[in-house]
CSV table of C-alpha atoms and ligand atoms in Angstrom, one decimal:
chain,number,residue,atom,x,y,z
A,684,MET,CA,13.7,-38.1,-80.5
A,685,ALA,CA,14.7,-41.3,-81.0
A,686,VAL,CA,13.5,-43.5,-83.9
A,687,SER,CA,14.3,-47.1,-84.9
A,688,PHE,CA,15.3,-48.3,-87.9
A,689,GLU,CA,13.1,-51.5,-88.8
A,690,ARG,CA,13.3,-53.5,-91.6
A,691,GLY,CA,15.1,-51.0,-93.7
A,692,ARG,CA,12.7,-48.6,-92.8
A,693,LEU,CA,13.5,-45.2,-91.5
A,694,GLU,CA,10.6,-42.4,-90.5
A,695,LEU,CA,12.5,-39.2,-90.6
A,696,PRO,CA,10.7,-36.2,-89.6
A,697,VAL,CA,9.5,-33.5,-92.0
A,698,SER,CA,11.1,-30.9,-89.8
A,699,ILE,CA,14.3,-32.9,-89.5
A,700,ARG,CA,14.7,-33.3,-93.5
A,701,GLU,CA,13.7,-29.9,-94.3
A,702,ARG,CA,16.5,-28.6,-91.9
A,703,ILE,CA,19.1,-30.6,-93.4
A,704,GLN,CA,18.1,-30.2,-97.0
A,705,ALA,CA,18.5,-26.6,-96.3
A,706,ALA,CA,21.8,-26.8,-94.6
A,707,LYS,CA,24.8,-24.9,-96.2
A,708,THR,CA,27.4,-26.7,-93.8
A,709,ALA,CA,27.9,-30.1,-92.4
A,710,SER,CA,30.1,-32.4,-90.7
A,711,VAL,CA,30.0,-35.9,-89.7
A,712,LEU,CA,31.8,-36.9,-86.5
A,713,THR,CA,32.5,-40.8,-86.6
A,714,GLY,CA,34.1,-43.3,-83.9
A,715,SER,CA,34.9,-47.0,-84.4
A,716,GLY,CA,31.3,-47.8,-84.7
A,717,VAL,CA,31.2,-46.6,-88.4
A,718,SER,CA,34.1,-49.4,-89.0
A,719,ALA,CA,32.4,-52.2,-87.2
A,720,GLU,CA,30.7,-53.5,-90.2
A,721,SER,CA,33.9,-53.4,-92.1
A,722,GLY,CA,35.2,-55.9,-89.4
A,723,VAL,CA,37.3,-53.5,-87.3
A,724,PRO,CA,36.6,-54.1,-83.7
A,725,THR,CA,35.2,-51.4,-81.4
A,726,PHE,CA,36.8,-50.2,-78.1
A,727,ARG,CA,33.7,-50.5,-75.6
A,728,GLY,CA,30.9,-52.5,-75.2
A,729,ALA,CA,30.6,-56.4,-74.6
A,730,ASP,CA,33.7,-57.5,-76.8
A,731,GLY,CA,35.4,-54.2,-77.1
A,732,VAL,CA,38.9,-53.7,-77.3
A,733,TRP,CA,39.3,-52.4,-73.8
A,734,SER,CA,37.4,-55.2,-72.1
A,735,LYS,CA,40.5,-57.3,-73.5
A,736,TYR,CA,43.3,-54.9,-73.3
A,737,ASP,CA,44.3,-52.5,-70.9
A,738,TRP,CA,44.5,-49.0,-72.2
A,739,ARG,CA,46.8,-47.9,-69.6
A,740,VAL,CA,49.6,-50.6,-71.1
A,741,LEU,CA,48.6,-50.2,-74.6
A,742,ALA,CA,46.9,-46.5,-75.3
A,743,THR,CA,49.2,-44.2,-73.1
A,744,ARG,CA,53.0,-42.6,-73.6
A,745,GLU,CA,53.8,-44.2,-70.1
A,746,GLY,CA,52.5,-47.6,-71.5
A,747,PHE,CA,54.7,-47.1,-74.6
A,748,ARG,CA,58.1,-45.8,-72.8
A,749,LYS,CA,57.8,-48.9,-70.7
A,750,ASP,CA,57.2,-51.4,-73.5
A,751,PRO,CA,57.4,-50.1,-76.8
A,752,ARG,CA,57.7,-53.7,-78.2
A,753,LEU,CA,54.4,-54.9,-76.6
A,754,VAL,CA,52.6,-51.7,-78.0
A,755,TRP,CA,54.0,-52.2,-81.5
A,756,GLU,CA,52.9,-55.7,-81.3
A,757,TRP,CA,49.5,-54.6,-80.7
A,758,TYR,CA,49.4,-51.9,-83.4
A,759,GLN,CA,51.1,-54.0,-85.7
A,760,LEU,CA,48.2,-56.8,-85.2
A,761,ARG,CA,45.6,-53.7,-85.8
A,762,GLN,CA,47.6,-52.9,-88.8
A,763,ILE,CA,46.7,-56.5,-90.5
A,764,GLU,CA,43.3,-56.9,-89.4
A,765,ILE,CA,42.6,-53.2,-90.8
A,766,ALA,CA,44.5,-53.7,-94.1
A,767,LYS,CA,42.1,-56.6,-94.7
A,768,ALA,CA,39.1,-54.0,-93.9
A,769,LYS,CA,37.1,-52.3,-96.9
A,770,PRO,CA,35.0,-49.2,-96.4
A,771,ASN,CA,31.6,-50.2,-96.0
A,772,ALA,CA,28.4,-48.4,-97.2
A,773,ALA,CA,28.3,-45.8,-94.0
A,774,HIS,CA,31.9,-44.5,-95.4
A,775,GLU,CA,30.9,-44.5,-99.0
A,776,THR,CA,27.5,-42.7,-98.0
A,777,ILE,CA,29.6,-39.8,-96.0
A,778,ALA,CA,31.8,-39.7,-98.9
A,779,ASP,CA,28.8,-39.2,-101.0
A,780,MET,CA,27.5,-36.3,-98.8
A,781,GLU,CA,30.3,-34.2,-99.1
A,782,ARG,CA,29.6,-33.4,-102.7
A,783,HIS,CA,26.4,-32.4,-101.8
A,784,PHE,CA,26.7,-29.4,-99.3
A,785,GLY,CA,28.7,-26.4,-99.5
A,786,SER,CA,31.1,-27.0,-97.0
A,787,PHE,CA,31.6,-30.4,-95.4
A,788,ALA,CA,34.0,-32.1,-93.3
A,789,VAL,CA,34.3,-35.7,-91.5
A,790,LEU,CA,35.8,-35.4,-87.9
A,791,THR,CA,37.2,-38.8,-87.0
A,792,GLN,CA,38.4,-40.4,-84.1
A,793,ASN,CA,39.2,-43.3,-86.2
A,794,ILE,CA,42.9,-44.4,-86.9
A,795,ASP,CA,42.1,-46.7,-89.8
A,796,GLY,CA,42.2,-44.6,-92.9
A,797,LEU,CA,38.7,-45.9,-94.1
A,798,HIS,CA,37.1,-42.7,-94.6
A,799,ALA,CA,40.2,-41.8,-97.3
A,800,ARG,CA,39.8,-45.1,-98.9
A,801,ALA,CA,35.8,-44.5,-99.4
A,802,GLY,CA,36.8,-41.2,-101.1
A,803,SER,CA,36.1,-38.5,-98.5
A,804,LYS,CA,38.2,-35.6,-99.4
A,805,ARG,CA,38.0,-33.1,-96.2
A,806,ILE,CA,38.9,-35.6,-93.0
A,807,VAL,CA,39.9,-34.1,-89.7
A,808,GLU,CA,42.1,-37.3,-87.8
A,809,LEU,CA,41.3,-36.2,-84.2
A,810,HIS,CA,43.4,-39.1,-82.9
A,811,GLY,CA,46.1,-39.8,-85.7
A,812,ASN,CA,46.4,-42.4,-88.3
A,813,ILE,CA,47.5,-46.0,-87.8
A,814,TRP,CA,49.5,-46.0,-91.2
A,815,ARG,CA,51.8,-43.0,-90.2
A,816,MET,CA,54.4,-43.4,-87.4
A,817,ARG,CA,56.7,-40.5,-86.0
A,818,CYS,CA,60.1,-39.7,-84.0
A,819,GLU,CA,59.8,-37.6,-81.0
A,820,ARG,CA,63.4,-36.9,-81.3
A,821,ASP,CA,63.8,-35.5,-84.6
A,822,GLY,CA,60.4,-35.2,-85.9
A,823,THR,CA,60.5,-37.5,-88.7
A,824,VAL,CA,57.0,-38.7,-89.9
A,825,ILE,CA,56.8,-41.9,-92.1
A,826,THR,CA,53.6,-43.2,-93.9
A,827,THR,CA,53.4,-46.8,-94.5
A,828,ASP,CA,50.7,-48.7,-96.5
A,829,GLU,CA,51.5,-52.1,-95.1
A,830,PRO,CA,52.1,-53.4,-91.6
A,831,VAL,CA,55.2,-52.7,-89.6
A,832,LYS,CA,57.6,-55.2,-90.3
A,833,LYS,CA,60.7,-54.7,-87.8
A,834,ILE,CA,59.6,-54.2,-84.0
A,835,PRO,CA,60.3,-51.7,-82.6
A,836,PRO,CA,60.7,-49.8,-86.0
A,837,LEU,CA,64.0,-47.4,-85.6
A,838,CYS,CA,64.3,-43.7,-87.1
A,839,GLN,CA,67.4,-42.8,-88.8
A,840,CYS,CA,68.4,-41.0,-85.8
A,841,GLY,CA,68.3,-44.3,-83.8
A,842,ALA,CA,65.5,-43.6,-81.6
A,843,ILE,CA,62.4,-45.8,-81.6
A,844,LEU,CA,59.7,-44.5,-83.9
A,845,ARG,CA,55.8,-44.2,-82.2
A,846,PRO,CA,52.4,-44.7,-83.9
A,847,ASP,CA,51.6,-41.3,-84.9
A,848,VAL,CA,48.1,-41.6,-83.2
A,849,VAL,CA,46.7,-39.7,-79.9
A,850,TRP,CA,47.2,-41.6,-76.6
A,851,PHE,CA,45.2,-41.1,-73.5
A,852,GLY,CA,46.4,-38.1,-71.5
A,853,GLU,CA,48.0,-36.6,-74.9
A,854,GLN,CA,46.7,-33.4,-76.4
A,855,LEU,CA,45.0,-33.9,-79.8
A,856,PRO,CA,47.0,-32.3,-82.7
A,857,GLU,CA,46.7,-28.5,-82.2
A,858,THR,CA,45.7,-28.1,-86.1
A,859,ALA,CA,43.0,-31.0,-86.1
A,860,ALA,CA,41.8,-30.0,-82.6
A,861,LYS,CA,41.3,-26.2,-84.1
A,862,GLU,CA,39.7,-27.1,-87.4
A,863,ALA,CA,37.4,-29.7,-85.8
A,864,SER,CA,36.0,-27.1,-83.1
A,865,GLU,CA,35.4,-24.3,-85.9
A,866,VAL,CA,33.5,-26.8,-87.9
A,867,ALA,CA,31.7,-27.7,-85.2
A,868,ARG,CA,30.7,-24.0,-84.5
A,869,THR,CA,29.9,-23.5,-88.0
A,870,SER,CA,27.7,-26.9,-88.9
A,871,ASP,CA,24.3,-26.4,-89.7
A,872,VAL,CA,23.7,-30.0,-89.2
A,873,MET,CA,26.3,-32.5,-87.5
A,874,PHE,CA,25.7,-36.3,-88.1
A,875,VAL,CA,27.3,-38.5,-85.2
A,876,VAL,CA,27.9,-41.9,-86.4
A,877,GLY,CA,29.1,-44.8,-84.3
A,878,THR,CA,30.7,-43.4,-81.3
A,879,SER,CA,30.0,-43.8,-77.4
A,880,ALA,CA,30.9,-40.3,-77.1
A,881,VAL,CA,32.8,-40.7,-73.8
A,882,VAL,CA,36.4,-39.7,-75.1
A,883,TYR,CA,37.1,-36.0,-74.7
A,884,PRO,CA,37.5,-33.4,-76.4
A,885,ALA,CA,36.1,-35.3,-79.5
A,886,ALA,CA,32.9,-35.9,-77.6
A,887,ALA,CA,32.3,-32.2,-77.1
A,888,LEU,CA,31.8,-31.4,-80.6
A,889,PRO,CA,28.4,-32.4,-81.0
A,890,ILE,CA,27.5,-30.4,-77.8
A,891,ILE,CA,29.3,-27.2,-79.4
A,892,ALA,CA,27.5,-27.6,-82.8
A,893,LYS,CA,24.0,-28.1,-80.8
A,894,ASN,CA,24.8,-24.9,-78.6
A,895,SER,CA,25.9,-23.1,-81.9
A,896,GLY,CA,22.5,-23.4,-83.4
A,897,GLY,CA,23.0,-26.6,-85.4
A,898,LEU,CA,20.9,-29.8,-86.0
A,899,VAL,CA,22.4,-32.9,-84.5
A,900,VAL,CA,21.6,-36.3,-85.8
A,901,GLU,CA,22.8,-39.3,-84.1
A,902,VAL,CA,23.4,-42.9,-85.7
A,903,ASN,CA,24.2,-45.8,-83.2
A,904,THR,CA,23.0,-49.3,-82.4
A,905,GLU,CA,22.4,-48.2,-78.8
A,906,PRO,CA,21.5,-44.7,-76.9
A,907,THR,CA,24.8,-42.8,-76.0
A,908,ASP,CA,25.8,-39.9,-73.7
A,909,ILE,CA,24.8,-37.2,-76.5
A,910,SER,CA,21.5,-38.9,-77.5
A,911,ALA,CA,19.5,-36.5,-75.0
A,912,HIS,CA,21.0,-33.7,-76.6
A,913,ALA,CA,20.3,-35.1,-80.4
A,914,ASP,CA,17.4,-33.8,-82.4
A,915,LEU,CA,17.1,-37.2,-84.0
A,916,SER,CA,18.7,-40.3,-82.7
A,917,VAL,CA,18.4,-43.0,-85.0
A,918,ILE,CA,19.2,-46.8,-83.7
A,919,GLY,CA,20.6,-49.0,-86.2
A,920,ARG,CA,23.6,-50.0,-87.7
A,921,ALA,CA,25.6,-47.2,-89.7
A,922,GLY,CA,26.1,-49.4,-92.7
A,923,GLU,CA,22.6,-49.8,-93.1
A,924,VAL,CA,21.0,-46.8,-91.8
A,925,MET,CA,23.4,-44.2,-93.7
A,926,PRO,CA,22.4,-45.0,-97.1
A,927,VAL,CA,18.7,-45.0,-96.3
A,928,LEU,CA,18.8,-41.8,-94.4
A,929,TRP,CA,20.7,-40.1,-97.0
A,930,GLN,CA,18.3,-41.4,-99.6
A,931,LEU,CA,15.4,-39.6,-97.9
A,932,ILE,CA,17.5,-36.6,-97.8
A,933,ALA,CA,19.4,-36.1,-101.0
B,1318,BV8,C1,43.1,-35.4,-73.5
B,1318,BV8,C2,44.3,-44.4,-79.5
B,1318,BV8,C3,44.1,-33.4,-72.6
B,1318,BV8,C4,44.1,-44.3,-81.1
B,1318,BV8,C5,42.2,-43.6,-77.9
B,1318,BV8,C6,42.5,-39.2,-66.9
B,1318,BV8,C7,44.1,-39.1,-67.4
B,1318,BV8,C8,44.3,-38.5,-68.8
B,1318,BV8,C9,43.1,-38.2,-69.7
B,1318,BV8,C10,41.9,-38.1,-69.2
B,1318,BV8,C11,41.9,-38.8,-67.8
B,1318,BV8,N1,40.3,-38.9,-67.6
B,1318,BV8,C12,39.7,-38.4,-68.6
B,1318,BV8,C13,40.7,-38.0,-69.5
B,1318,BV8,C14,40.5,-37.4,-71.0
B,1318,BV8,C15,40.5,-38.6,-71.8
B,1318,BV8,C16,39.1,-39.4,-71.6
B,1318,BV8,O1,38.5,-38.2,-72.5
B,1318,BV8,N2,39.2,-40.5,-71.1
B,1318,BV8,C17,37.6,-41.0,-71.1
B,1318,BV8,C18,37.6,-42.5,-71.5
B,1318,BV8,C19,36.9,-40.6,-69.8
B,1318,BV8,N3,41.0,-38.2,-73.0
B,1318,BV8,C20,42.3,-38.3,-73.5
B,1318,BV8,O2,43.2,-38.3,-72.8
B,1318,BV8,C21,42.4,-37.4,-74.7
B,1318,BV8,N4,43.3,-36.5,-74.4
B,1318,BV8,O3,42.1,-35.2,-73.1
B,1318,BV8,O4,44.2,-34.3,-73.4
B,1318,BV8,C22,44.5,-34.1,-71.1
B,1318,BV8,C23,45.8,-34.2,-71.1
B,1318,BV8,C24,46.2,-34.6,-70.0
B,1318,BV8,C25,45.7,-35.2,-68.8
B,1318,BV8,C26,44.0,-34.8,-69.0
B,1318,BV8,C27,43.5,-34.3,-70.2
B,1318,BV8,C28,42.8,-38.3,-75.7
B,1318,BV8,C29,41.7,-39.0,-76.3
B,1318,BV8,C30,42.3,-40.1,-77.4
B,1318,BV8,C31,42.5,-41.3,-76.5
B,1318,BV8,N5,43.0,-42.2,-77.8
B,1318,BV8,N6,42.9,-44.3,-79.0
B,1318,BV8,C32,43.8,-45.8,-81.3
B,1318,BV8,O5,44.7,-46.8,-80.9
B,1318,BV8,O6,42.8,-46.2,-81.7
B,1318,BV8,S1,40.8,-44.0,-77.6
B,1318,BV8,C33,39.8,-44.6,-78.3
B,1318,BV8,O7,38.4,-43.9,-78.1
B,1318,BV8,C34,39.9,-44.3,-79.9
B,1318,BV8,O8,40.6,-43.4,-80.4
B,1318,BV8,C35,38.2,-44.2,-80.2
B,1318,BV8,O9,38.2,-43.5,-81.5
B,1318,BV8,C36,37.9,-43.5,-79.0
B,1318,BV8,C37,36.6,-43.3,-78.7
B,1318,BV8,O10,35.8,-44.4,-78.9
B,1318,BV8,P1,34.6,-44.4,-80.0
B,1318,BV8,O11,35.3,-44.3,-81.4
B,1318,BV8,O12,33.4,-44.1,-79.8
B,1318,BV8,O13,34.6,-46.2,-79.7
B,1318,BV8,P2,33.5,-46.9,-78.8
B,1318,BV8,O14,34.0,-48.5,-78.9
B,1318,BV8,O15,33.8,-46.3,-77.5
B,1318,BV8,O16,32.1,-46.8,-79.2
B,1318,BV8,C38,31.7,-47.3,-80.5
B,1318,BV8,C39,30.1,-47.0,-80.5
B,1318,BV8,O17,29.7,-47.6,-81.8
B,1318,BV8,C40,29.3,-47.5,-79.2
B,1318,BV8,O18,28.4,-46.4,-79.0
B,1318,BV8,C41,28.5,-48.5,-80.2
B,1318,BV8,O19,27.2,-48.4,-79.9
B,1318,BV8,C42,28.3,-48.1,-81.8
B,1318,BV8,N7,28.4,-49.1,-82.7
B,1318,BV8,C43,28.8,-50.4,-82.8
B,1318,BV8,N8,28.7,-50.8,-83.8
B,1318,BV8,C44,27.9,-50.0,-84.5
B,1318,BV8,C45,27.7,-48.8,-83.8
B,1318,BV8,N9,26.9,-47.6,-84.5
B,1318,BV8,C46,26.6,-47.7,-85.6
B,1318,BV8,N10,26.8,-48.8,-86.1
B,1318,BV8,C47,27.5,-50.3,-85.7
B,1318,BV8,N11,27.5,-51.1,-86.8
């Protein structure tokens, strides 16, 4: 069922509200759309990142091997942008929601760290984190809180460090993938916020939740590939919808 969020008003069906209020376990799957109102660009859609940059060059291991400097320049640019961004009302509402349910997890495809900055505690980072870099030779992992200075950054073993993110064609971190599937299987309700649901295996998580008997509530500015599977699909901006939706429930 699709409902639109007009002039700050949301018609939440009683059956949906009651199922969420009765939920013991809950999860939120987020994509770049949840950070859009914080000024972080999304990937797809009209002026998305992939309409300007070639993912084969910038978001694959082959691209990094070919030109680590270029890839680091792109991640440095994004670090500078993300450093200026602040969590928005959607991130803050999701942090509030965690305190309400017995068991709660944020499953994010985002690498911007904004959920943690908003106060969320249990976060499964499916695609890594832009503030971490790692050495593929000796396993060193370095966390920074400011944009990388020297490009490309070197490990003390001499090898070039890479961003600790998941590129296309790379497996998700095993622990994150396992935990996310377990969370999806056991969620009485999964909120799916700001993702186009085209990138797998993350996009399969709402289907796993649905097939396991969970309620799926989507919040997006437009319909997506999983809208047909959602019990409720709210068309609106996450930063505006999430606080109102949560107020109707909590
Ligand atoms: C894997 C890096 C096993 C981090 C990203 C061919 C070769 C190799 C692999 C594949 C292949 N074909 C298919 C695959 C699998 C591939 C895949 O799914 N491709 C898709 C595109 C078809 N997946 C993978 O490669 C994954 N690994 O499968 O390993 C394997 C191994 C070998 C071979 C095969 C398989 C790894 C995927 C991770 C890729 N990493 N980025 C970074 O730099 O950020 S991709 C990128 O997409 C980000 O991670 C991002 O998080 C992710 C998903 O995008 P979204 O977050 O959903 O963002 P998007 O812009 O798409 O959508 C935003 C949504 O928000 C929109 O719906 C919009 O309407 C909405 N919105 C906008 N504003 C708002 C809003 N909603 C609410 N409020 C708003 N204000």
